[in-house]
Short mmCIF file of C-alpha atoms in Angstrom, two decimals:
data_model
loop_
_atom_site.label_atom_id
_atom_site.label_comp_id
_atom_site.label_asym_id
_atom_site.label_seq_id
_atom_site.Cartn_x
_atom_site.Cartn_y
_atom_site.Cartn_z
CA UNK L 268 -5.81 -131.28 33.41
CA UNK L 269 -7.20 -133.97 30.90
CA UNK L 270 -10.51 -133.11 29.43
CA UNK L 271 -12.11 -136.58 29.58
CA UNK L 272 -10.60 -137.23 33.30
CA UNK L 273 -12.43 -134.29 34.40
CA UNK L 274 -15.34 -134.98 32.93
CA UNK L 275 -15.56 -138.69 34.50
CA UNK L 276 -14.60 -136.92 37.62
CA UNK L 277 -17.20 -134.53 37.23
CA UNK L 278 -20.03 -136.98 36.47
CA UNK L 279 -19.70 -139.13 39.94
CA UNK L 280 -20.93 -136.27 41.70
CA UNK L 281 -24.21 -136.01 42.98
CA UNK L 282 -25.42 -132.25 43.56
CA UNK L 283 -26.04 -130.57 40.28
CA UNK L 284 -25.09 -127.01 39.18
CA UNK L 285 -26.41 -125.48 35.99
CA UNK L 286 -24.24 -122.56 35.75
CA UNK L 287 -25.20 -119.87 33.43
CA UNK L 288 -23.04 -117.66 31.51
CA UNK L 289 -23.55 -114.11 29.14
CA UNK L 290 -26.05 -112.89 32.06
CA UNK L 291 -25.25 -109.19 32.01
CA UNK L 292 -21.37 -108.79 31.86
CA UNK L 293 -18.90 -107.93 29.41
CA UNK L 294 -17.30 -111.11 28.11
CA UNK L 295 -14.30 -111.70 30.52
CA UNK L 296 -16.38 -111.24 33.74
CA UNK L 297 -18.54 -114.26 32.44
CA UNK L 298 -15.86 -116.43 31.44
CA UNK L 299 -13.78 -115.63 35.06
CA UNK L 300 -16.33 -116.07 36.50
CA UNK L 301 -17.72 -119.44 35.08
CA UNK L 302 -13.76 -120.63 36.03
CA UNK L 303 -14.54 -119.54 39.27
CA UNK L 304 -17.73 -121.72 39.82
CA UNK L 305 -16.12 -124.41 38.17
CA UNK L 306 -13.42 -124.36 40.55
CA UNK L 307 -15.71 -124.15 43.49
CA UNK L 308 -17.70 -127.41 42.12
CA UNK L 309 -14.58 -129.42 41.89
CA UNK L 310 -13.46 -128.65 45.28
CA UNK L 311 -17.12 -129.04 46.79
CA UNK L 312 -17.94 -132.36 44.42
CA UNK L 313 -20.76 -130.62 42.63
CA UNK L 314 -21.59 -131.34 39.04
CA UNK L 315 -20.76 -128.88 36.73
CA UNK L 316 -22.83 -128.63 33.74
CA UNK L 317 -23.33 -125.10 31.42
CA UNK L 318 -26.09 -123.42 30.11
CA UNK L 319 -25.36 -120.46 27.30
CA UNK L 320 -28.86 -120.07 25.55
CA UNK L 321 -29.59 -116.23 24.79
CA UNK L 322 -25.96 -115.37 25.94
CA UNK L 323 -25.59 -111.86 26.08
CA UNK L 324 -22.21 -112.43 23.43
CA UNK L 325 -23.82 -114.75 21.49
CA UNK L 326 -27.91 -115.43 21.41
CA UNK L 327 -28.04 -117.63 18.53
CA UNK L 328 -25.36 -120.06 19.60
CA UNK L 329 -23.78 -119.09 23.24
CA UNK L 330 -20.79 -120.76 24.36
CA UNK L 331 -20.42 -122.66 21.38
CA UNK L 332 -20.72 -119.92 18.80
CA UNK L 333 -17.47 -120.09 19.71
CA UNK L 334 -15.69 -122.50 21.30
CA UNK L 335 -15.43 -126.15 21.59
CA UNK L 336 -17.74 -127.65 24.21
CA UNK L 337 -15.91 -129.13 27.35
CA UNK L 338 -19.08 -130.03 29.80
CA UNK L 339 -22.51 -131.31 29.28
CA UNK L 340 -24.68 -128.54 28.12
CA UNK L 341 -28.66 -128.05 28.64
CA UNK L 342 -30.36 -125.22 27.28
CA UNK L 343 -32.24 -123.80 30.57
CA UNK L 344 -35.14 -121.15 30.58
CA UNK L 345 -35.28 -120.59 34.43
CA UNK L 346 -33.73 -117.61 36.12
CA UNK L 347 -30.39 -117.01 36.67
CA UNK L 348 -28.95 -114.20 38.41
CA UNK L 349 -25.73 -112.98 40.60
CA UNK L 350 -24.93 -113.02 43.81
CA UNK L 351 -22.88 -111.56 46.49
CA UNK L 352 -21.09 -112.96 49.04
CA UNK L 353 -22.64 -112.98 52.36
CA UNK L 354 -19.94 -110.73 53.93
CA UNK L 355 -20.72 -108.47 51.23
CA UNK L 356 -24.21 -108.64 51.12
CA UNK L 357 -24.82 -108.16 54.89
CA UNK L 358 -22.58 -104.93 54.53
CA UNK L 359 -24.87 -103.21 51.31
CA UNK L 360 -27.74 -104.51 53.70
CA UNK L 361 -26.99 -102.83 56.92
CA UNK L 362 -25.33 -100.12 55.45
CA UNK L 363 -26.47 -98.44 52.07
CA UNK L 364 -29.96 -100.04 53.11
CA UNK L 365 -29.75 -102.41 49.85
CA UNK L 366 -32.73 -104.83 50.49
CA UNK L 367 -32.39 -106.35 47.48
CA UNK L 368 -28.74 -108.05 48.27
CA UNK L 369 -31.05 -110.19 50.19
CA UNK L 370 -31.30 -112.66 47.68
CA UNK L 371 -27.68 -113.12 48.10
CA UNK L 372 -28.09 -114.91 51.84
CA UNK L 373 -30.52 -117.16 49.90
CA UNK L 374 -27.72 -119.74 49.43
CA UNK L 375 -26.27 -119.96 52.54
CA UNK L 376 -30.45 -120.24 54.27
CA UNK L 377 -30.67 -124.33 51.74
CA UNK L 378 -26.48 -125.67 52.37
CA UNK L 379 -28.60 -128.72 51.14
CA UNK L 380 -29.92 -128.12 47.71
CA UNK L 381 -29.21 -130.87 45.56
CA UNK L 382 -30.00 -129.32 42.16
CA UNK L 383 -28.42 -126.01 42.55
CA UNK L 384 -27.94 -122.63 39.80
CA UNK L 385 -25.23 -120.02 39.28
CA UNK L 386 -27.01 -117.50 41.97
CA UNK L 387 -26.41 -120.74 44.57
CA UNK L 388 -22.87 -120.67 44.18
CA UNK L 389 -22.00 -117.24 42.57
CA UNK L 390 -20.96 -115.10 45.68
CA UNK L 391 -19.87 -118.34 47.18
CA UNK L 392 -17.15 -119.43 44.60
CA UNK L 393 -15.91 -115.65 44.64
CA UNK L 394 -14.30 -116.10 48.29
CA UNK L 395 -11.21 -114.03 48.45
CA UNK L 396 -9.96 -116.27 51.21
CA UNK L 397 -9.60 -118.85 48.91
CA UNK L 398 -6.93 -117.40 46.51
CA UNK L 399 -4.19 -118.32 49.13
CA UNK L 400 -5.05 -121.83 49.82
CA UNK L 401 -3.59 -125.24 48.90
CA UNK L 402 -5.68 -127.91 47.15
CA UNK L 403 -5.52 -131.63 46.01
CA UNK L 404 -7.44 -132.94 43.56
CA UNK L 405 -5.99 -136.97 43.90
CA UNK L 406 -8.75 -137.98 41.14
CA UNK L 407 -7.30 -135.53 38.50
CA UNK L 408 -3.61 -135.62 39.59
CA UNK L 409 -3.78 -131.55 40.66
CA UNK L 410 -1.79 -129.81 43.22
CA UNK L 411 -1.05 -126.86 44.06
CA UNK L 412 -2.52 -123.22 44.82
CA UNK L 413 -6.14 -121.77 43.72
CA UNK L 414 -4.85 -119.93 41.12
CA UNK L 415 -3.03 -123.11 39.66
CA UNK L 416 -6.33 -124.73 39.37
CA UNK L 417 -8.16 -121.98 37.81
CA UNK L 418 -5.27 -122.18 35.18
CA UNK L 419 -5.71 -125.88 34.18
CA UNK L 420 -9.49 -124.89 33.68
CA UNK L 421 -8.49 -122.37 31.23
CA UNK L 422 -5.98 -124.55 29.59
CA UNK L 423 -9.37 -127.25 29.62
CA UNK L 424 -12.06 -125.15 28.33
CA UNK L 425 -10.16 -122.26 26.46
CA UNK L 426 -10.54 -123.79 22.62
CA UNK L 427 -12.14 -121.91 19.82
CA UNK L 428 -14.60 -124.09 17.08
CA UNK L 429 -12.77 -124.21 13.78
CA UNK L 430 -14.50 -121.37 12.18
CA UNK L 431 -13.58 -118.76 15.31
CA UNK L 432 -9.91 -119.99 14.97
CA UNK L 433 -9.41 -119.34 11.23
CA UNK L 434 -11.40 -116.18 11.95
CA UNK L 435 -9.40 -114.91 14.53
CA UNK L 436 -5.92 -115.78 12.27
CA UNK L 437 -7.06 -114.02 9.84
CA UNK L 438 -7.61 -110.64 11.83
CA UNK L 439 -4.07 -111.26 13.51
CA UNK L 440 -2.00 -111.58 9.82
CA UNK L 441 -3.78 -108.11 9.05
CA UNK L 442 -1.16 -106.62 11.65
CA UNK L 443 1.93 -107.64 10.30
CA UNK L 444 2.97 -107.90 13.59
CA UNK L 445 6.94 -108.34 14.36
CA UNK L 446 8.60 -111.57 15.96
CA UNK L 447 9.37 -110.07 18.92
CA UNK L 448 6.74 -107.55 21.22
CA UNK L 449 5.79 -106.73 24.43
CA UNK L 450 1.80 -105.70 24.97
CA UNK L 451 -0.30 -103.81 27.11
CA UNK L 452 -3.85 -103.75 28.36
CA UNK L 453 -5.75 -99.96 29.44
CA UNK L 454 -8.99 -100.50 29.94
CA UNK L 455 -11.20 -97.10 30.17
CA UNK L 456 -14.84 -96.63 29.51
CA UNK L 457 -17.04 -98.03 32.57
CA UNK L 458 -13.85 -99.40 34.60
CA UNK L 459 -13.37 -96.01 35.75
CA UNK L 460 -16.12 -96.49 38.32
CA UNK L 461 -14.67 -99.63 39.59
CA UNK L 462 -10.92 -98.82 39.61
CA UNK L 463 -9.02 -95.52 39.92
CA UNK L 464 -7.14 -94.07 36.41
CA UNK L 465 -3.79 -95.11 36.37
CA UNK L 466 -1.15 -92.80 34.61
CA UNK L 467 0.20 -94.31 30.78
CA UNK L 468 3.71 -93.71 32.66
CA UNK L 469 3.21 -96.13 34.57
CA UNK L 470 2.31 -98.96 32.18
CA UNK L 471 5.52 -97.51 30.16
CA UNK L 472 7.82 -97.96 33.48
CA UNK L 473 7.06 -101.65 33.82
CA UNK L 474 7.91 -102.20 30.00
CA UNK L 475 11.52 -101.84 31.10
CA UNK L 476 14.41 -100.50 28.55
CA UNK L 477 14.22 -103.59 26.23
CA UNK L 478 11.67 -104.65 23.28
CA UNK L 479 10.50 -100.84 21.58
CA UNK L 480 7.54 -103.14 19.54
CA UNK L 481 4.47 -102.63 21.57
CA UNK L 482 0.89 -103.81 21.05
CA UNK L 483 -1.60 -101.82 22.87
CA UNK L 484 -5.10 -103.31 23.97
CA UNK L 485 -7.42 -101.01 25.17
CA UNK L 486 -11.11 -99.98 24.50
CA UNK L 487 -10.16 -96.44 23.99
CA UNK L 488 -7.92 -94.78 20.80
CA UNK L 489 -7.05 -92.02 23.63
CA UNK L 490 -4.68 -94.45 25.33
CA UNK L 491 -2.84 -94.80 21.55
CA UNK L 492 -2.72 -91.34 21.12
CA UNK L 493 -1.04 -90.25 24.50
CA UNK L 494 1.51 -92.79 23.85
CA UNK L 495 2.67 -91.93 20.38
CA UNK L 496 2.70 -88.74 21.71
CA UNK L 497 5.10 -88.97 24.35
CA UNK L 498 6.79 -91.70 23.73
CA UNK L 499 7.77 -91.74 20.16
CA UNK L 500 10.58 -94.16 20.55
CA UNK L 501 8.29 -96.82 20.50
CA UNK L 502 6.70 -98.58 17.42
CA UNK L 503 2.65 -99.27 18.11
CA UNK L 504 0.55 -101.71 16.74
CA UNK L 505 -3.26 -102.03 17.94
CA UNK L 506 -6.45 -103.45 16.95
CA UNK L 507 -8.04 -100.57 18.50
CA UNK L 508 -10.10 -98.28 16.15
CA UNK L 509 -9.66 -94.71 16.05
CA UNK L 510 -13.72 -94.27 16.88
CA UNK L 511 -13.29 -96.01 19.68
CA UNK L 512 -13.86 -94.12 23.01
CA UNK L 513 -14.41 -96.54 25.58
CA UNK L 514 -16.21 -99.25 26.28
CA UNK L 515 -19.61 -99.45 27.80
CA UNK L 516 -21.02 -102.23 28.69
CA UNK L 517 -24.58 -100.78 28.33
CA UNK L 518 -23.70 -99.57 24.62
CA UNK L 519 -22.27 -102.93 23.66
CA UNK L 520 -26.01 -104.76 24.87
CA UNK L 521 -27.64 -102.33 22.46
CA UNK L 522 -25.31 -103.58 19.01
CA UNK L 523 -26.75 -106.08 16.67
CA UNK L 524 -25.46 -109.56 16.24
CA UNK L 525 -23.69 -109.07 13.32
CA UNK L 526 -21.70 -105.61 15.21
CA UNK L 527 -21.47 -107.78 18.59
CA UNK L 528 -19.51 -110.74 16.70
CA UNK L 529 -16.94 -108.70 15.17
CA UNK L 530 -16.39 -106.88 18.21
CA UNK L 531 -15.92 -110.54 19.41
CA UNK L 532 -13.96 -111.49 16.84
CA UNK L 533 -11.27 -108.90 17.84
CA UNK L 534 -11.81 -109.01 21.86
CA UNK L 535 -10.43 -112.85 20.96
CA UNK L 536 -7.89 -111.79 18.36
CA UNK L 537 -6.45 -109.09 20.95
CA UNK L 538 -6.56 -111.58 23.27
CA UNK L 539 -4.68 -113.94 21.42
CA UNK L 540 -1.78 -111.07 20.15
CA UNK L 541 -1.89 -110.44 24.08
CA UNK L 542 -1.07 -114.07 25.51
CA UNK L 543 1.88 -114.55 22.91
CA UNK L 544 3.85 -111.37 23.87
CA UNK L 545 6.95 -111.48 25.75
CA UNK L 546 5.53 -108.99 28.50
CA UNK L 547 2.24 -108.15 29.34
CA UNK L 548 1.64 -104.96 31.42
CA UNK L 549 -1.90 -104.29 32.29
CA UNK L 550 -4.23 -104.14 35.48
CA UNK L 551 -5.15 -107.60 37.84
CA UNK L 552 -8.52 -105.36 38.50
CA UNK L 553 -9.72 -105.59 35.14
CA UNK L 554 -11.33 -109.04 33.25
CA UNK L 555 -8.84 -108.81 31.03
CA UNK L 556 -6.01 -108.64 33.55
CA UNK L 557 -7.22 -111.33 35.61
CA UNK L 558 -7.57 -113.83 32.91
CA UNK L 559 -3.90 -113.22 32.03
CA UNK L 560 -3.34 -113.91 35.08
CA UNK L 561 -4.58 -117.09 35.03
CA UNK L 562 -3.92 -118.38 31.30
CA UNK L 563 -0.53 -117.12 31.09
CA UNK L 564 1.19 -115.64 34.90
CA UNK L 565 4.81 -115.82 33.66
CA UNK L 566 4.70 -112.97 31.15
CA UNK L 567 2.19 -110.88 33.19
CA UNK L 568 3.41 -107.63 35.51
CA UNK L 569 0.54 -105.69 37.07
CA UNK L 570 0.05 -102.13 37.37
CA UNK L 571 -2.19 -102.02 40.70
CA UNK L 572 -1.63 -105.36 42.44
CA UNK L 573 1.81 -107.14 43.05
CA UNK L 574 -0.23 -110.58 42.85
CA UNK L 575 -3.42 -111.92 40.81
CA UNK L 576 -6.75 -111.82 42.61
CA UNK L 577 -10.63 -112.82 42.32
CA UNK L 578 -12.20 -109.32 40.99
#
């Protein structure tokens, strides 16, 4: 998808979204999540334009502390929250008594806002139902499934500034990393409370019997340990600290900016080591996993779902 097609597409529509993100999320929930709600403007000819100021990854410089910009951006001071969608919402309502998903029908009570923000179309660009539909996008020459699309907007808007590039490069040489590897993904810390453990075996069994050069990503030095342990066979490289337990997002919103943009520095170096593997193994339920999913679905196999899907 061209960058300056879709932004001449974008700009002839007439309802406005400011869509905010580094609310209150680790890094790839924002950014899958901003995909998302670009996707839904496309396909529901809303504007798309970004707001980043006091990002929770970056305060000084948000989104393009970064990366390249891709959109028109406004620095915005009014509030911006999440929402649920209404299926969802009515269920926490009736049943765990959670009045305060009642926000979340807010969007659905004004269809006709013309100036909308991200709590307007959060819940609503996170339909499920969506995932296994066909689109069209004549103007910008798309076809093809929901995922498809959500991959050109990657490819569009995924583009470090100069400065994060050579930054990131220089963390990657540091590894010494061999031609040819396969990677994983095991993400711990607060993930256990939104997705069941998964055994290391079974990360292992979806490796196959070929490349023995494997780069593990994971929040927790645990996951590095088990596996030298009992698999020795297999040569490990990781950017993954030994003092590293797992991740918690409430920990991480408590580091100072010069902690927080290393830590970001890495997340995008891992990233990067990740996406040029041979084979990626990890979980379609995490960020991470998803946005593999999305950037790069021809090297990805999936621990806990045989196809990608909107977390």
């Amino acid at each position: 998808m061209d960058l300056e097609r879709y932004n001449q597409y974008n700009e002839s529509f007439n309802r406005l979204c400011t869509f905010k993100i580094g609310i209150c999320s680790g890094f790839f929930s924002e950014y899958n999540n901003m995909i998302l709600a670009m996707a839904y403007c496309l396909l529901h000819r809303i504007r798309f334009q970004l707001t980043s100021n006091d990002a929770n990854f970056n305060r000084e410089k948000g989104w393009q502390g970064y990366f390249l910009p891709f959109c028109h951006e406004v620095s915005d001071s009014k509030n911006h929250y999440r929402t649920w969608d209404y299926r969802y919402a009515l269920k926490r309502i009736v049943f765990q008594l959670d009045f305060s998903s009642i926000a979340s029908l807010y969007p659905y009570l004004f269809p006709w806002k013309k100036r909308l923000r991200t709590q307007d179309i959060f819940g609503k660009c996170r339909n499920k139902h969506q995932k296994d539909s066909s689109f069209r996008i004549f103007e910008l020459g798309f076809e093809g499934d929901f995922q498809q699309l959500c991959a050109e907007l990657v490819k569009m808007t995924w583009r470090y500034n100069e400065e994060t590039e050579d930054r990131i490069s220089r963390m990657i040489q540091t590894l010494n990393l061999p031609a040819h590897y396969v990677s994983v993904h095991v993400r711990r810390g607060d993930k256990i409370v939104e997705a069941n453990h998964i055994p290391i075996s079974q990360y292992m069994d979806k490796l196959g019997d070929g490349c023995r050069n494997l780069f593990v990503a994971t929040d927790d030095y645990s996951v590095v340990e088990e596996i030298r342990a009992h698999y020795p066979e297999w040569a490990i490289w990781t950017l993954c600290t030994p003092l590293e337990r797992g991740y918690m997002q409430s920990a991480a919103d408590q580091e100072c900016a010069e902690e927080k943009d290393r830590n970001m520095i890495t997340l995008f170096a891992t990233m990067e080591i990740l996406n040029r593997a041979e084979l990626f193994v990890g979980t379609y339920s995490s960020n991470m996993g998803m946005f593999m999913g999305m950037r790069n679905p021809s090297i990805c196999r999936s621990v806990d779902f045989d196809h990608w899907l909107i977390w």
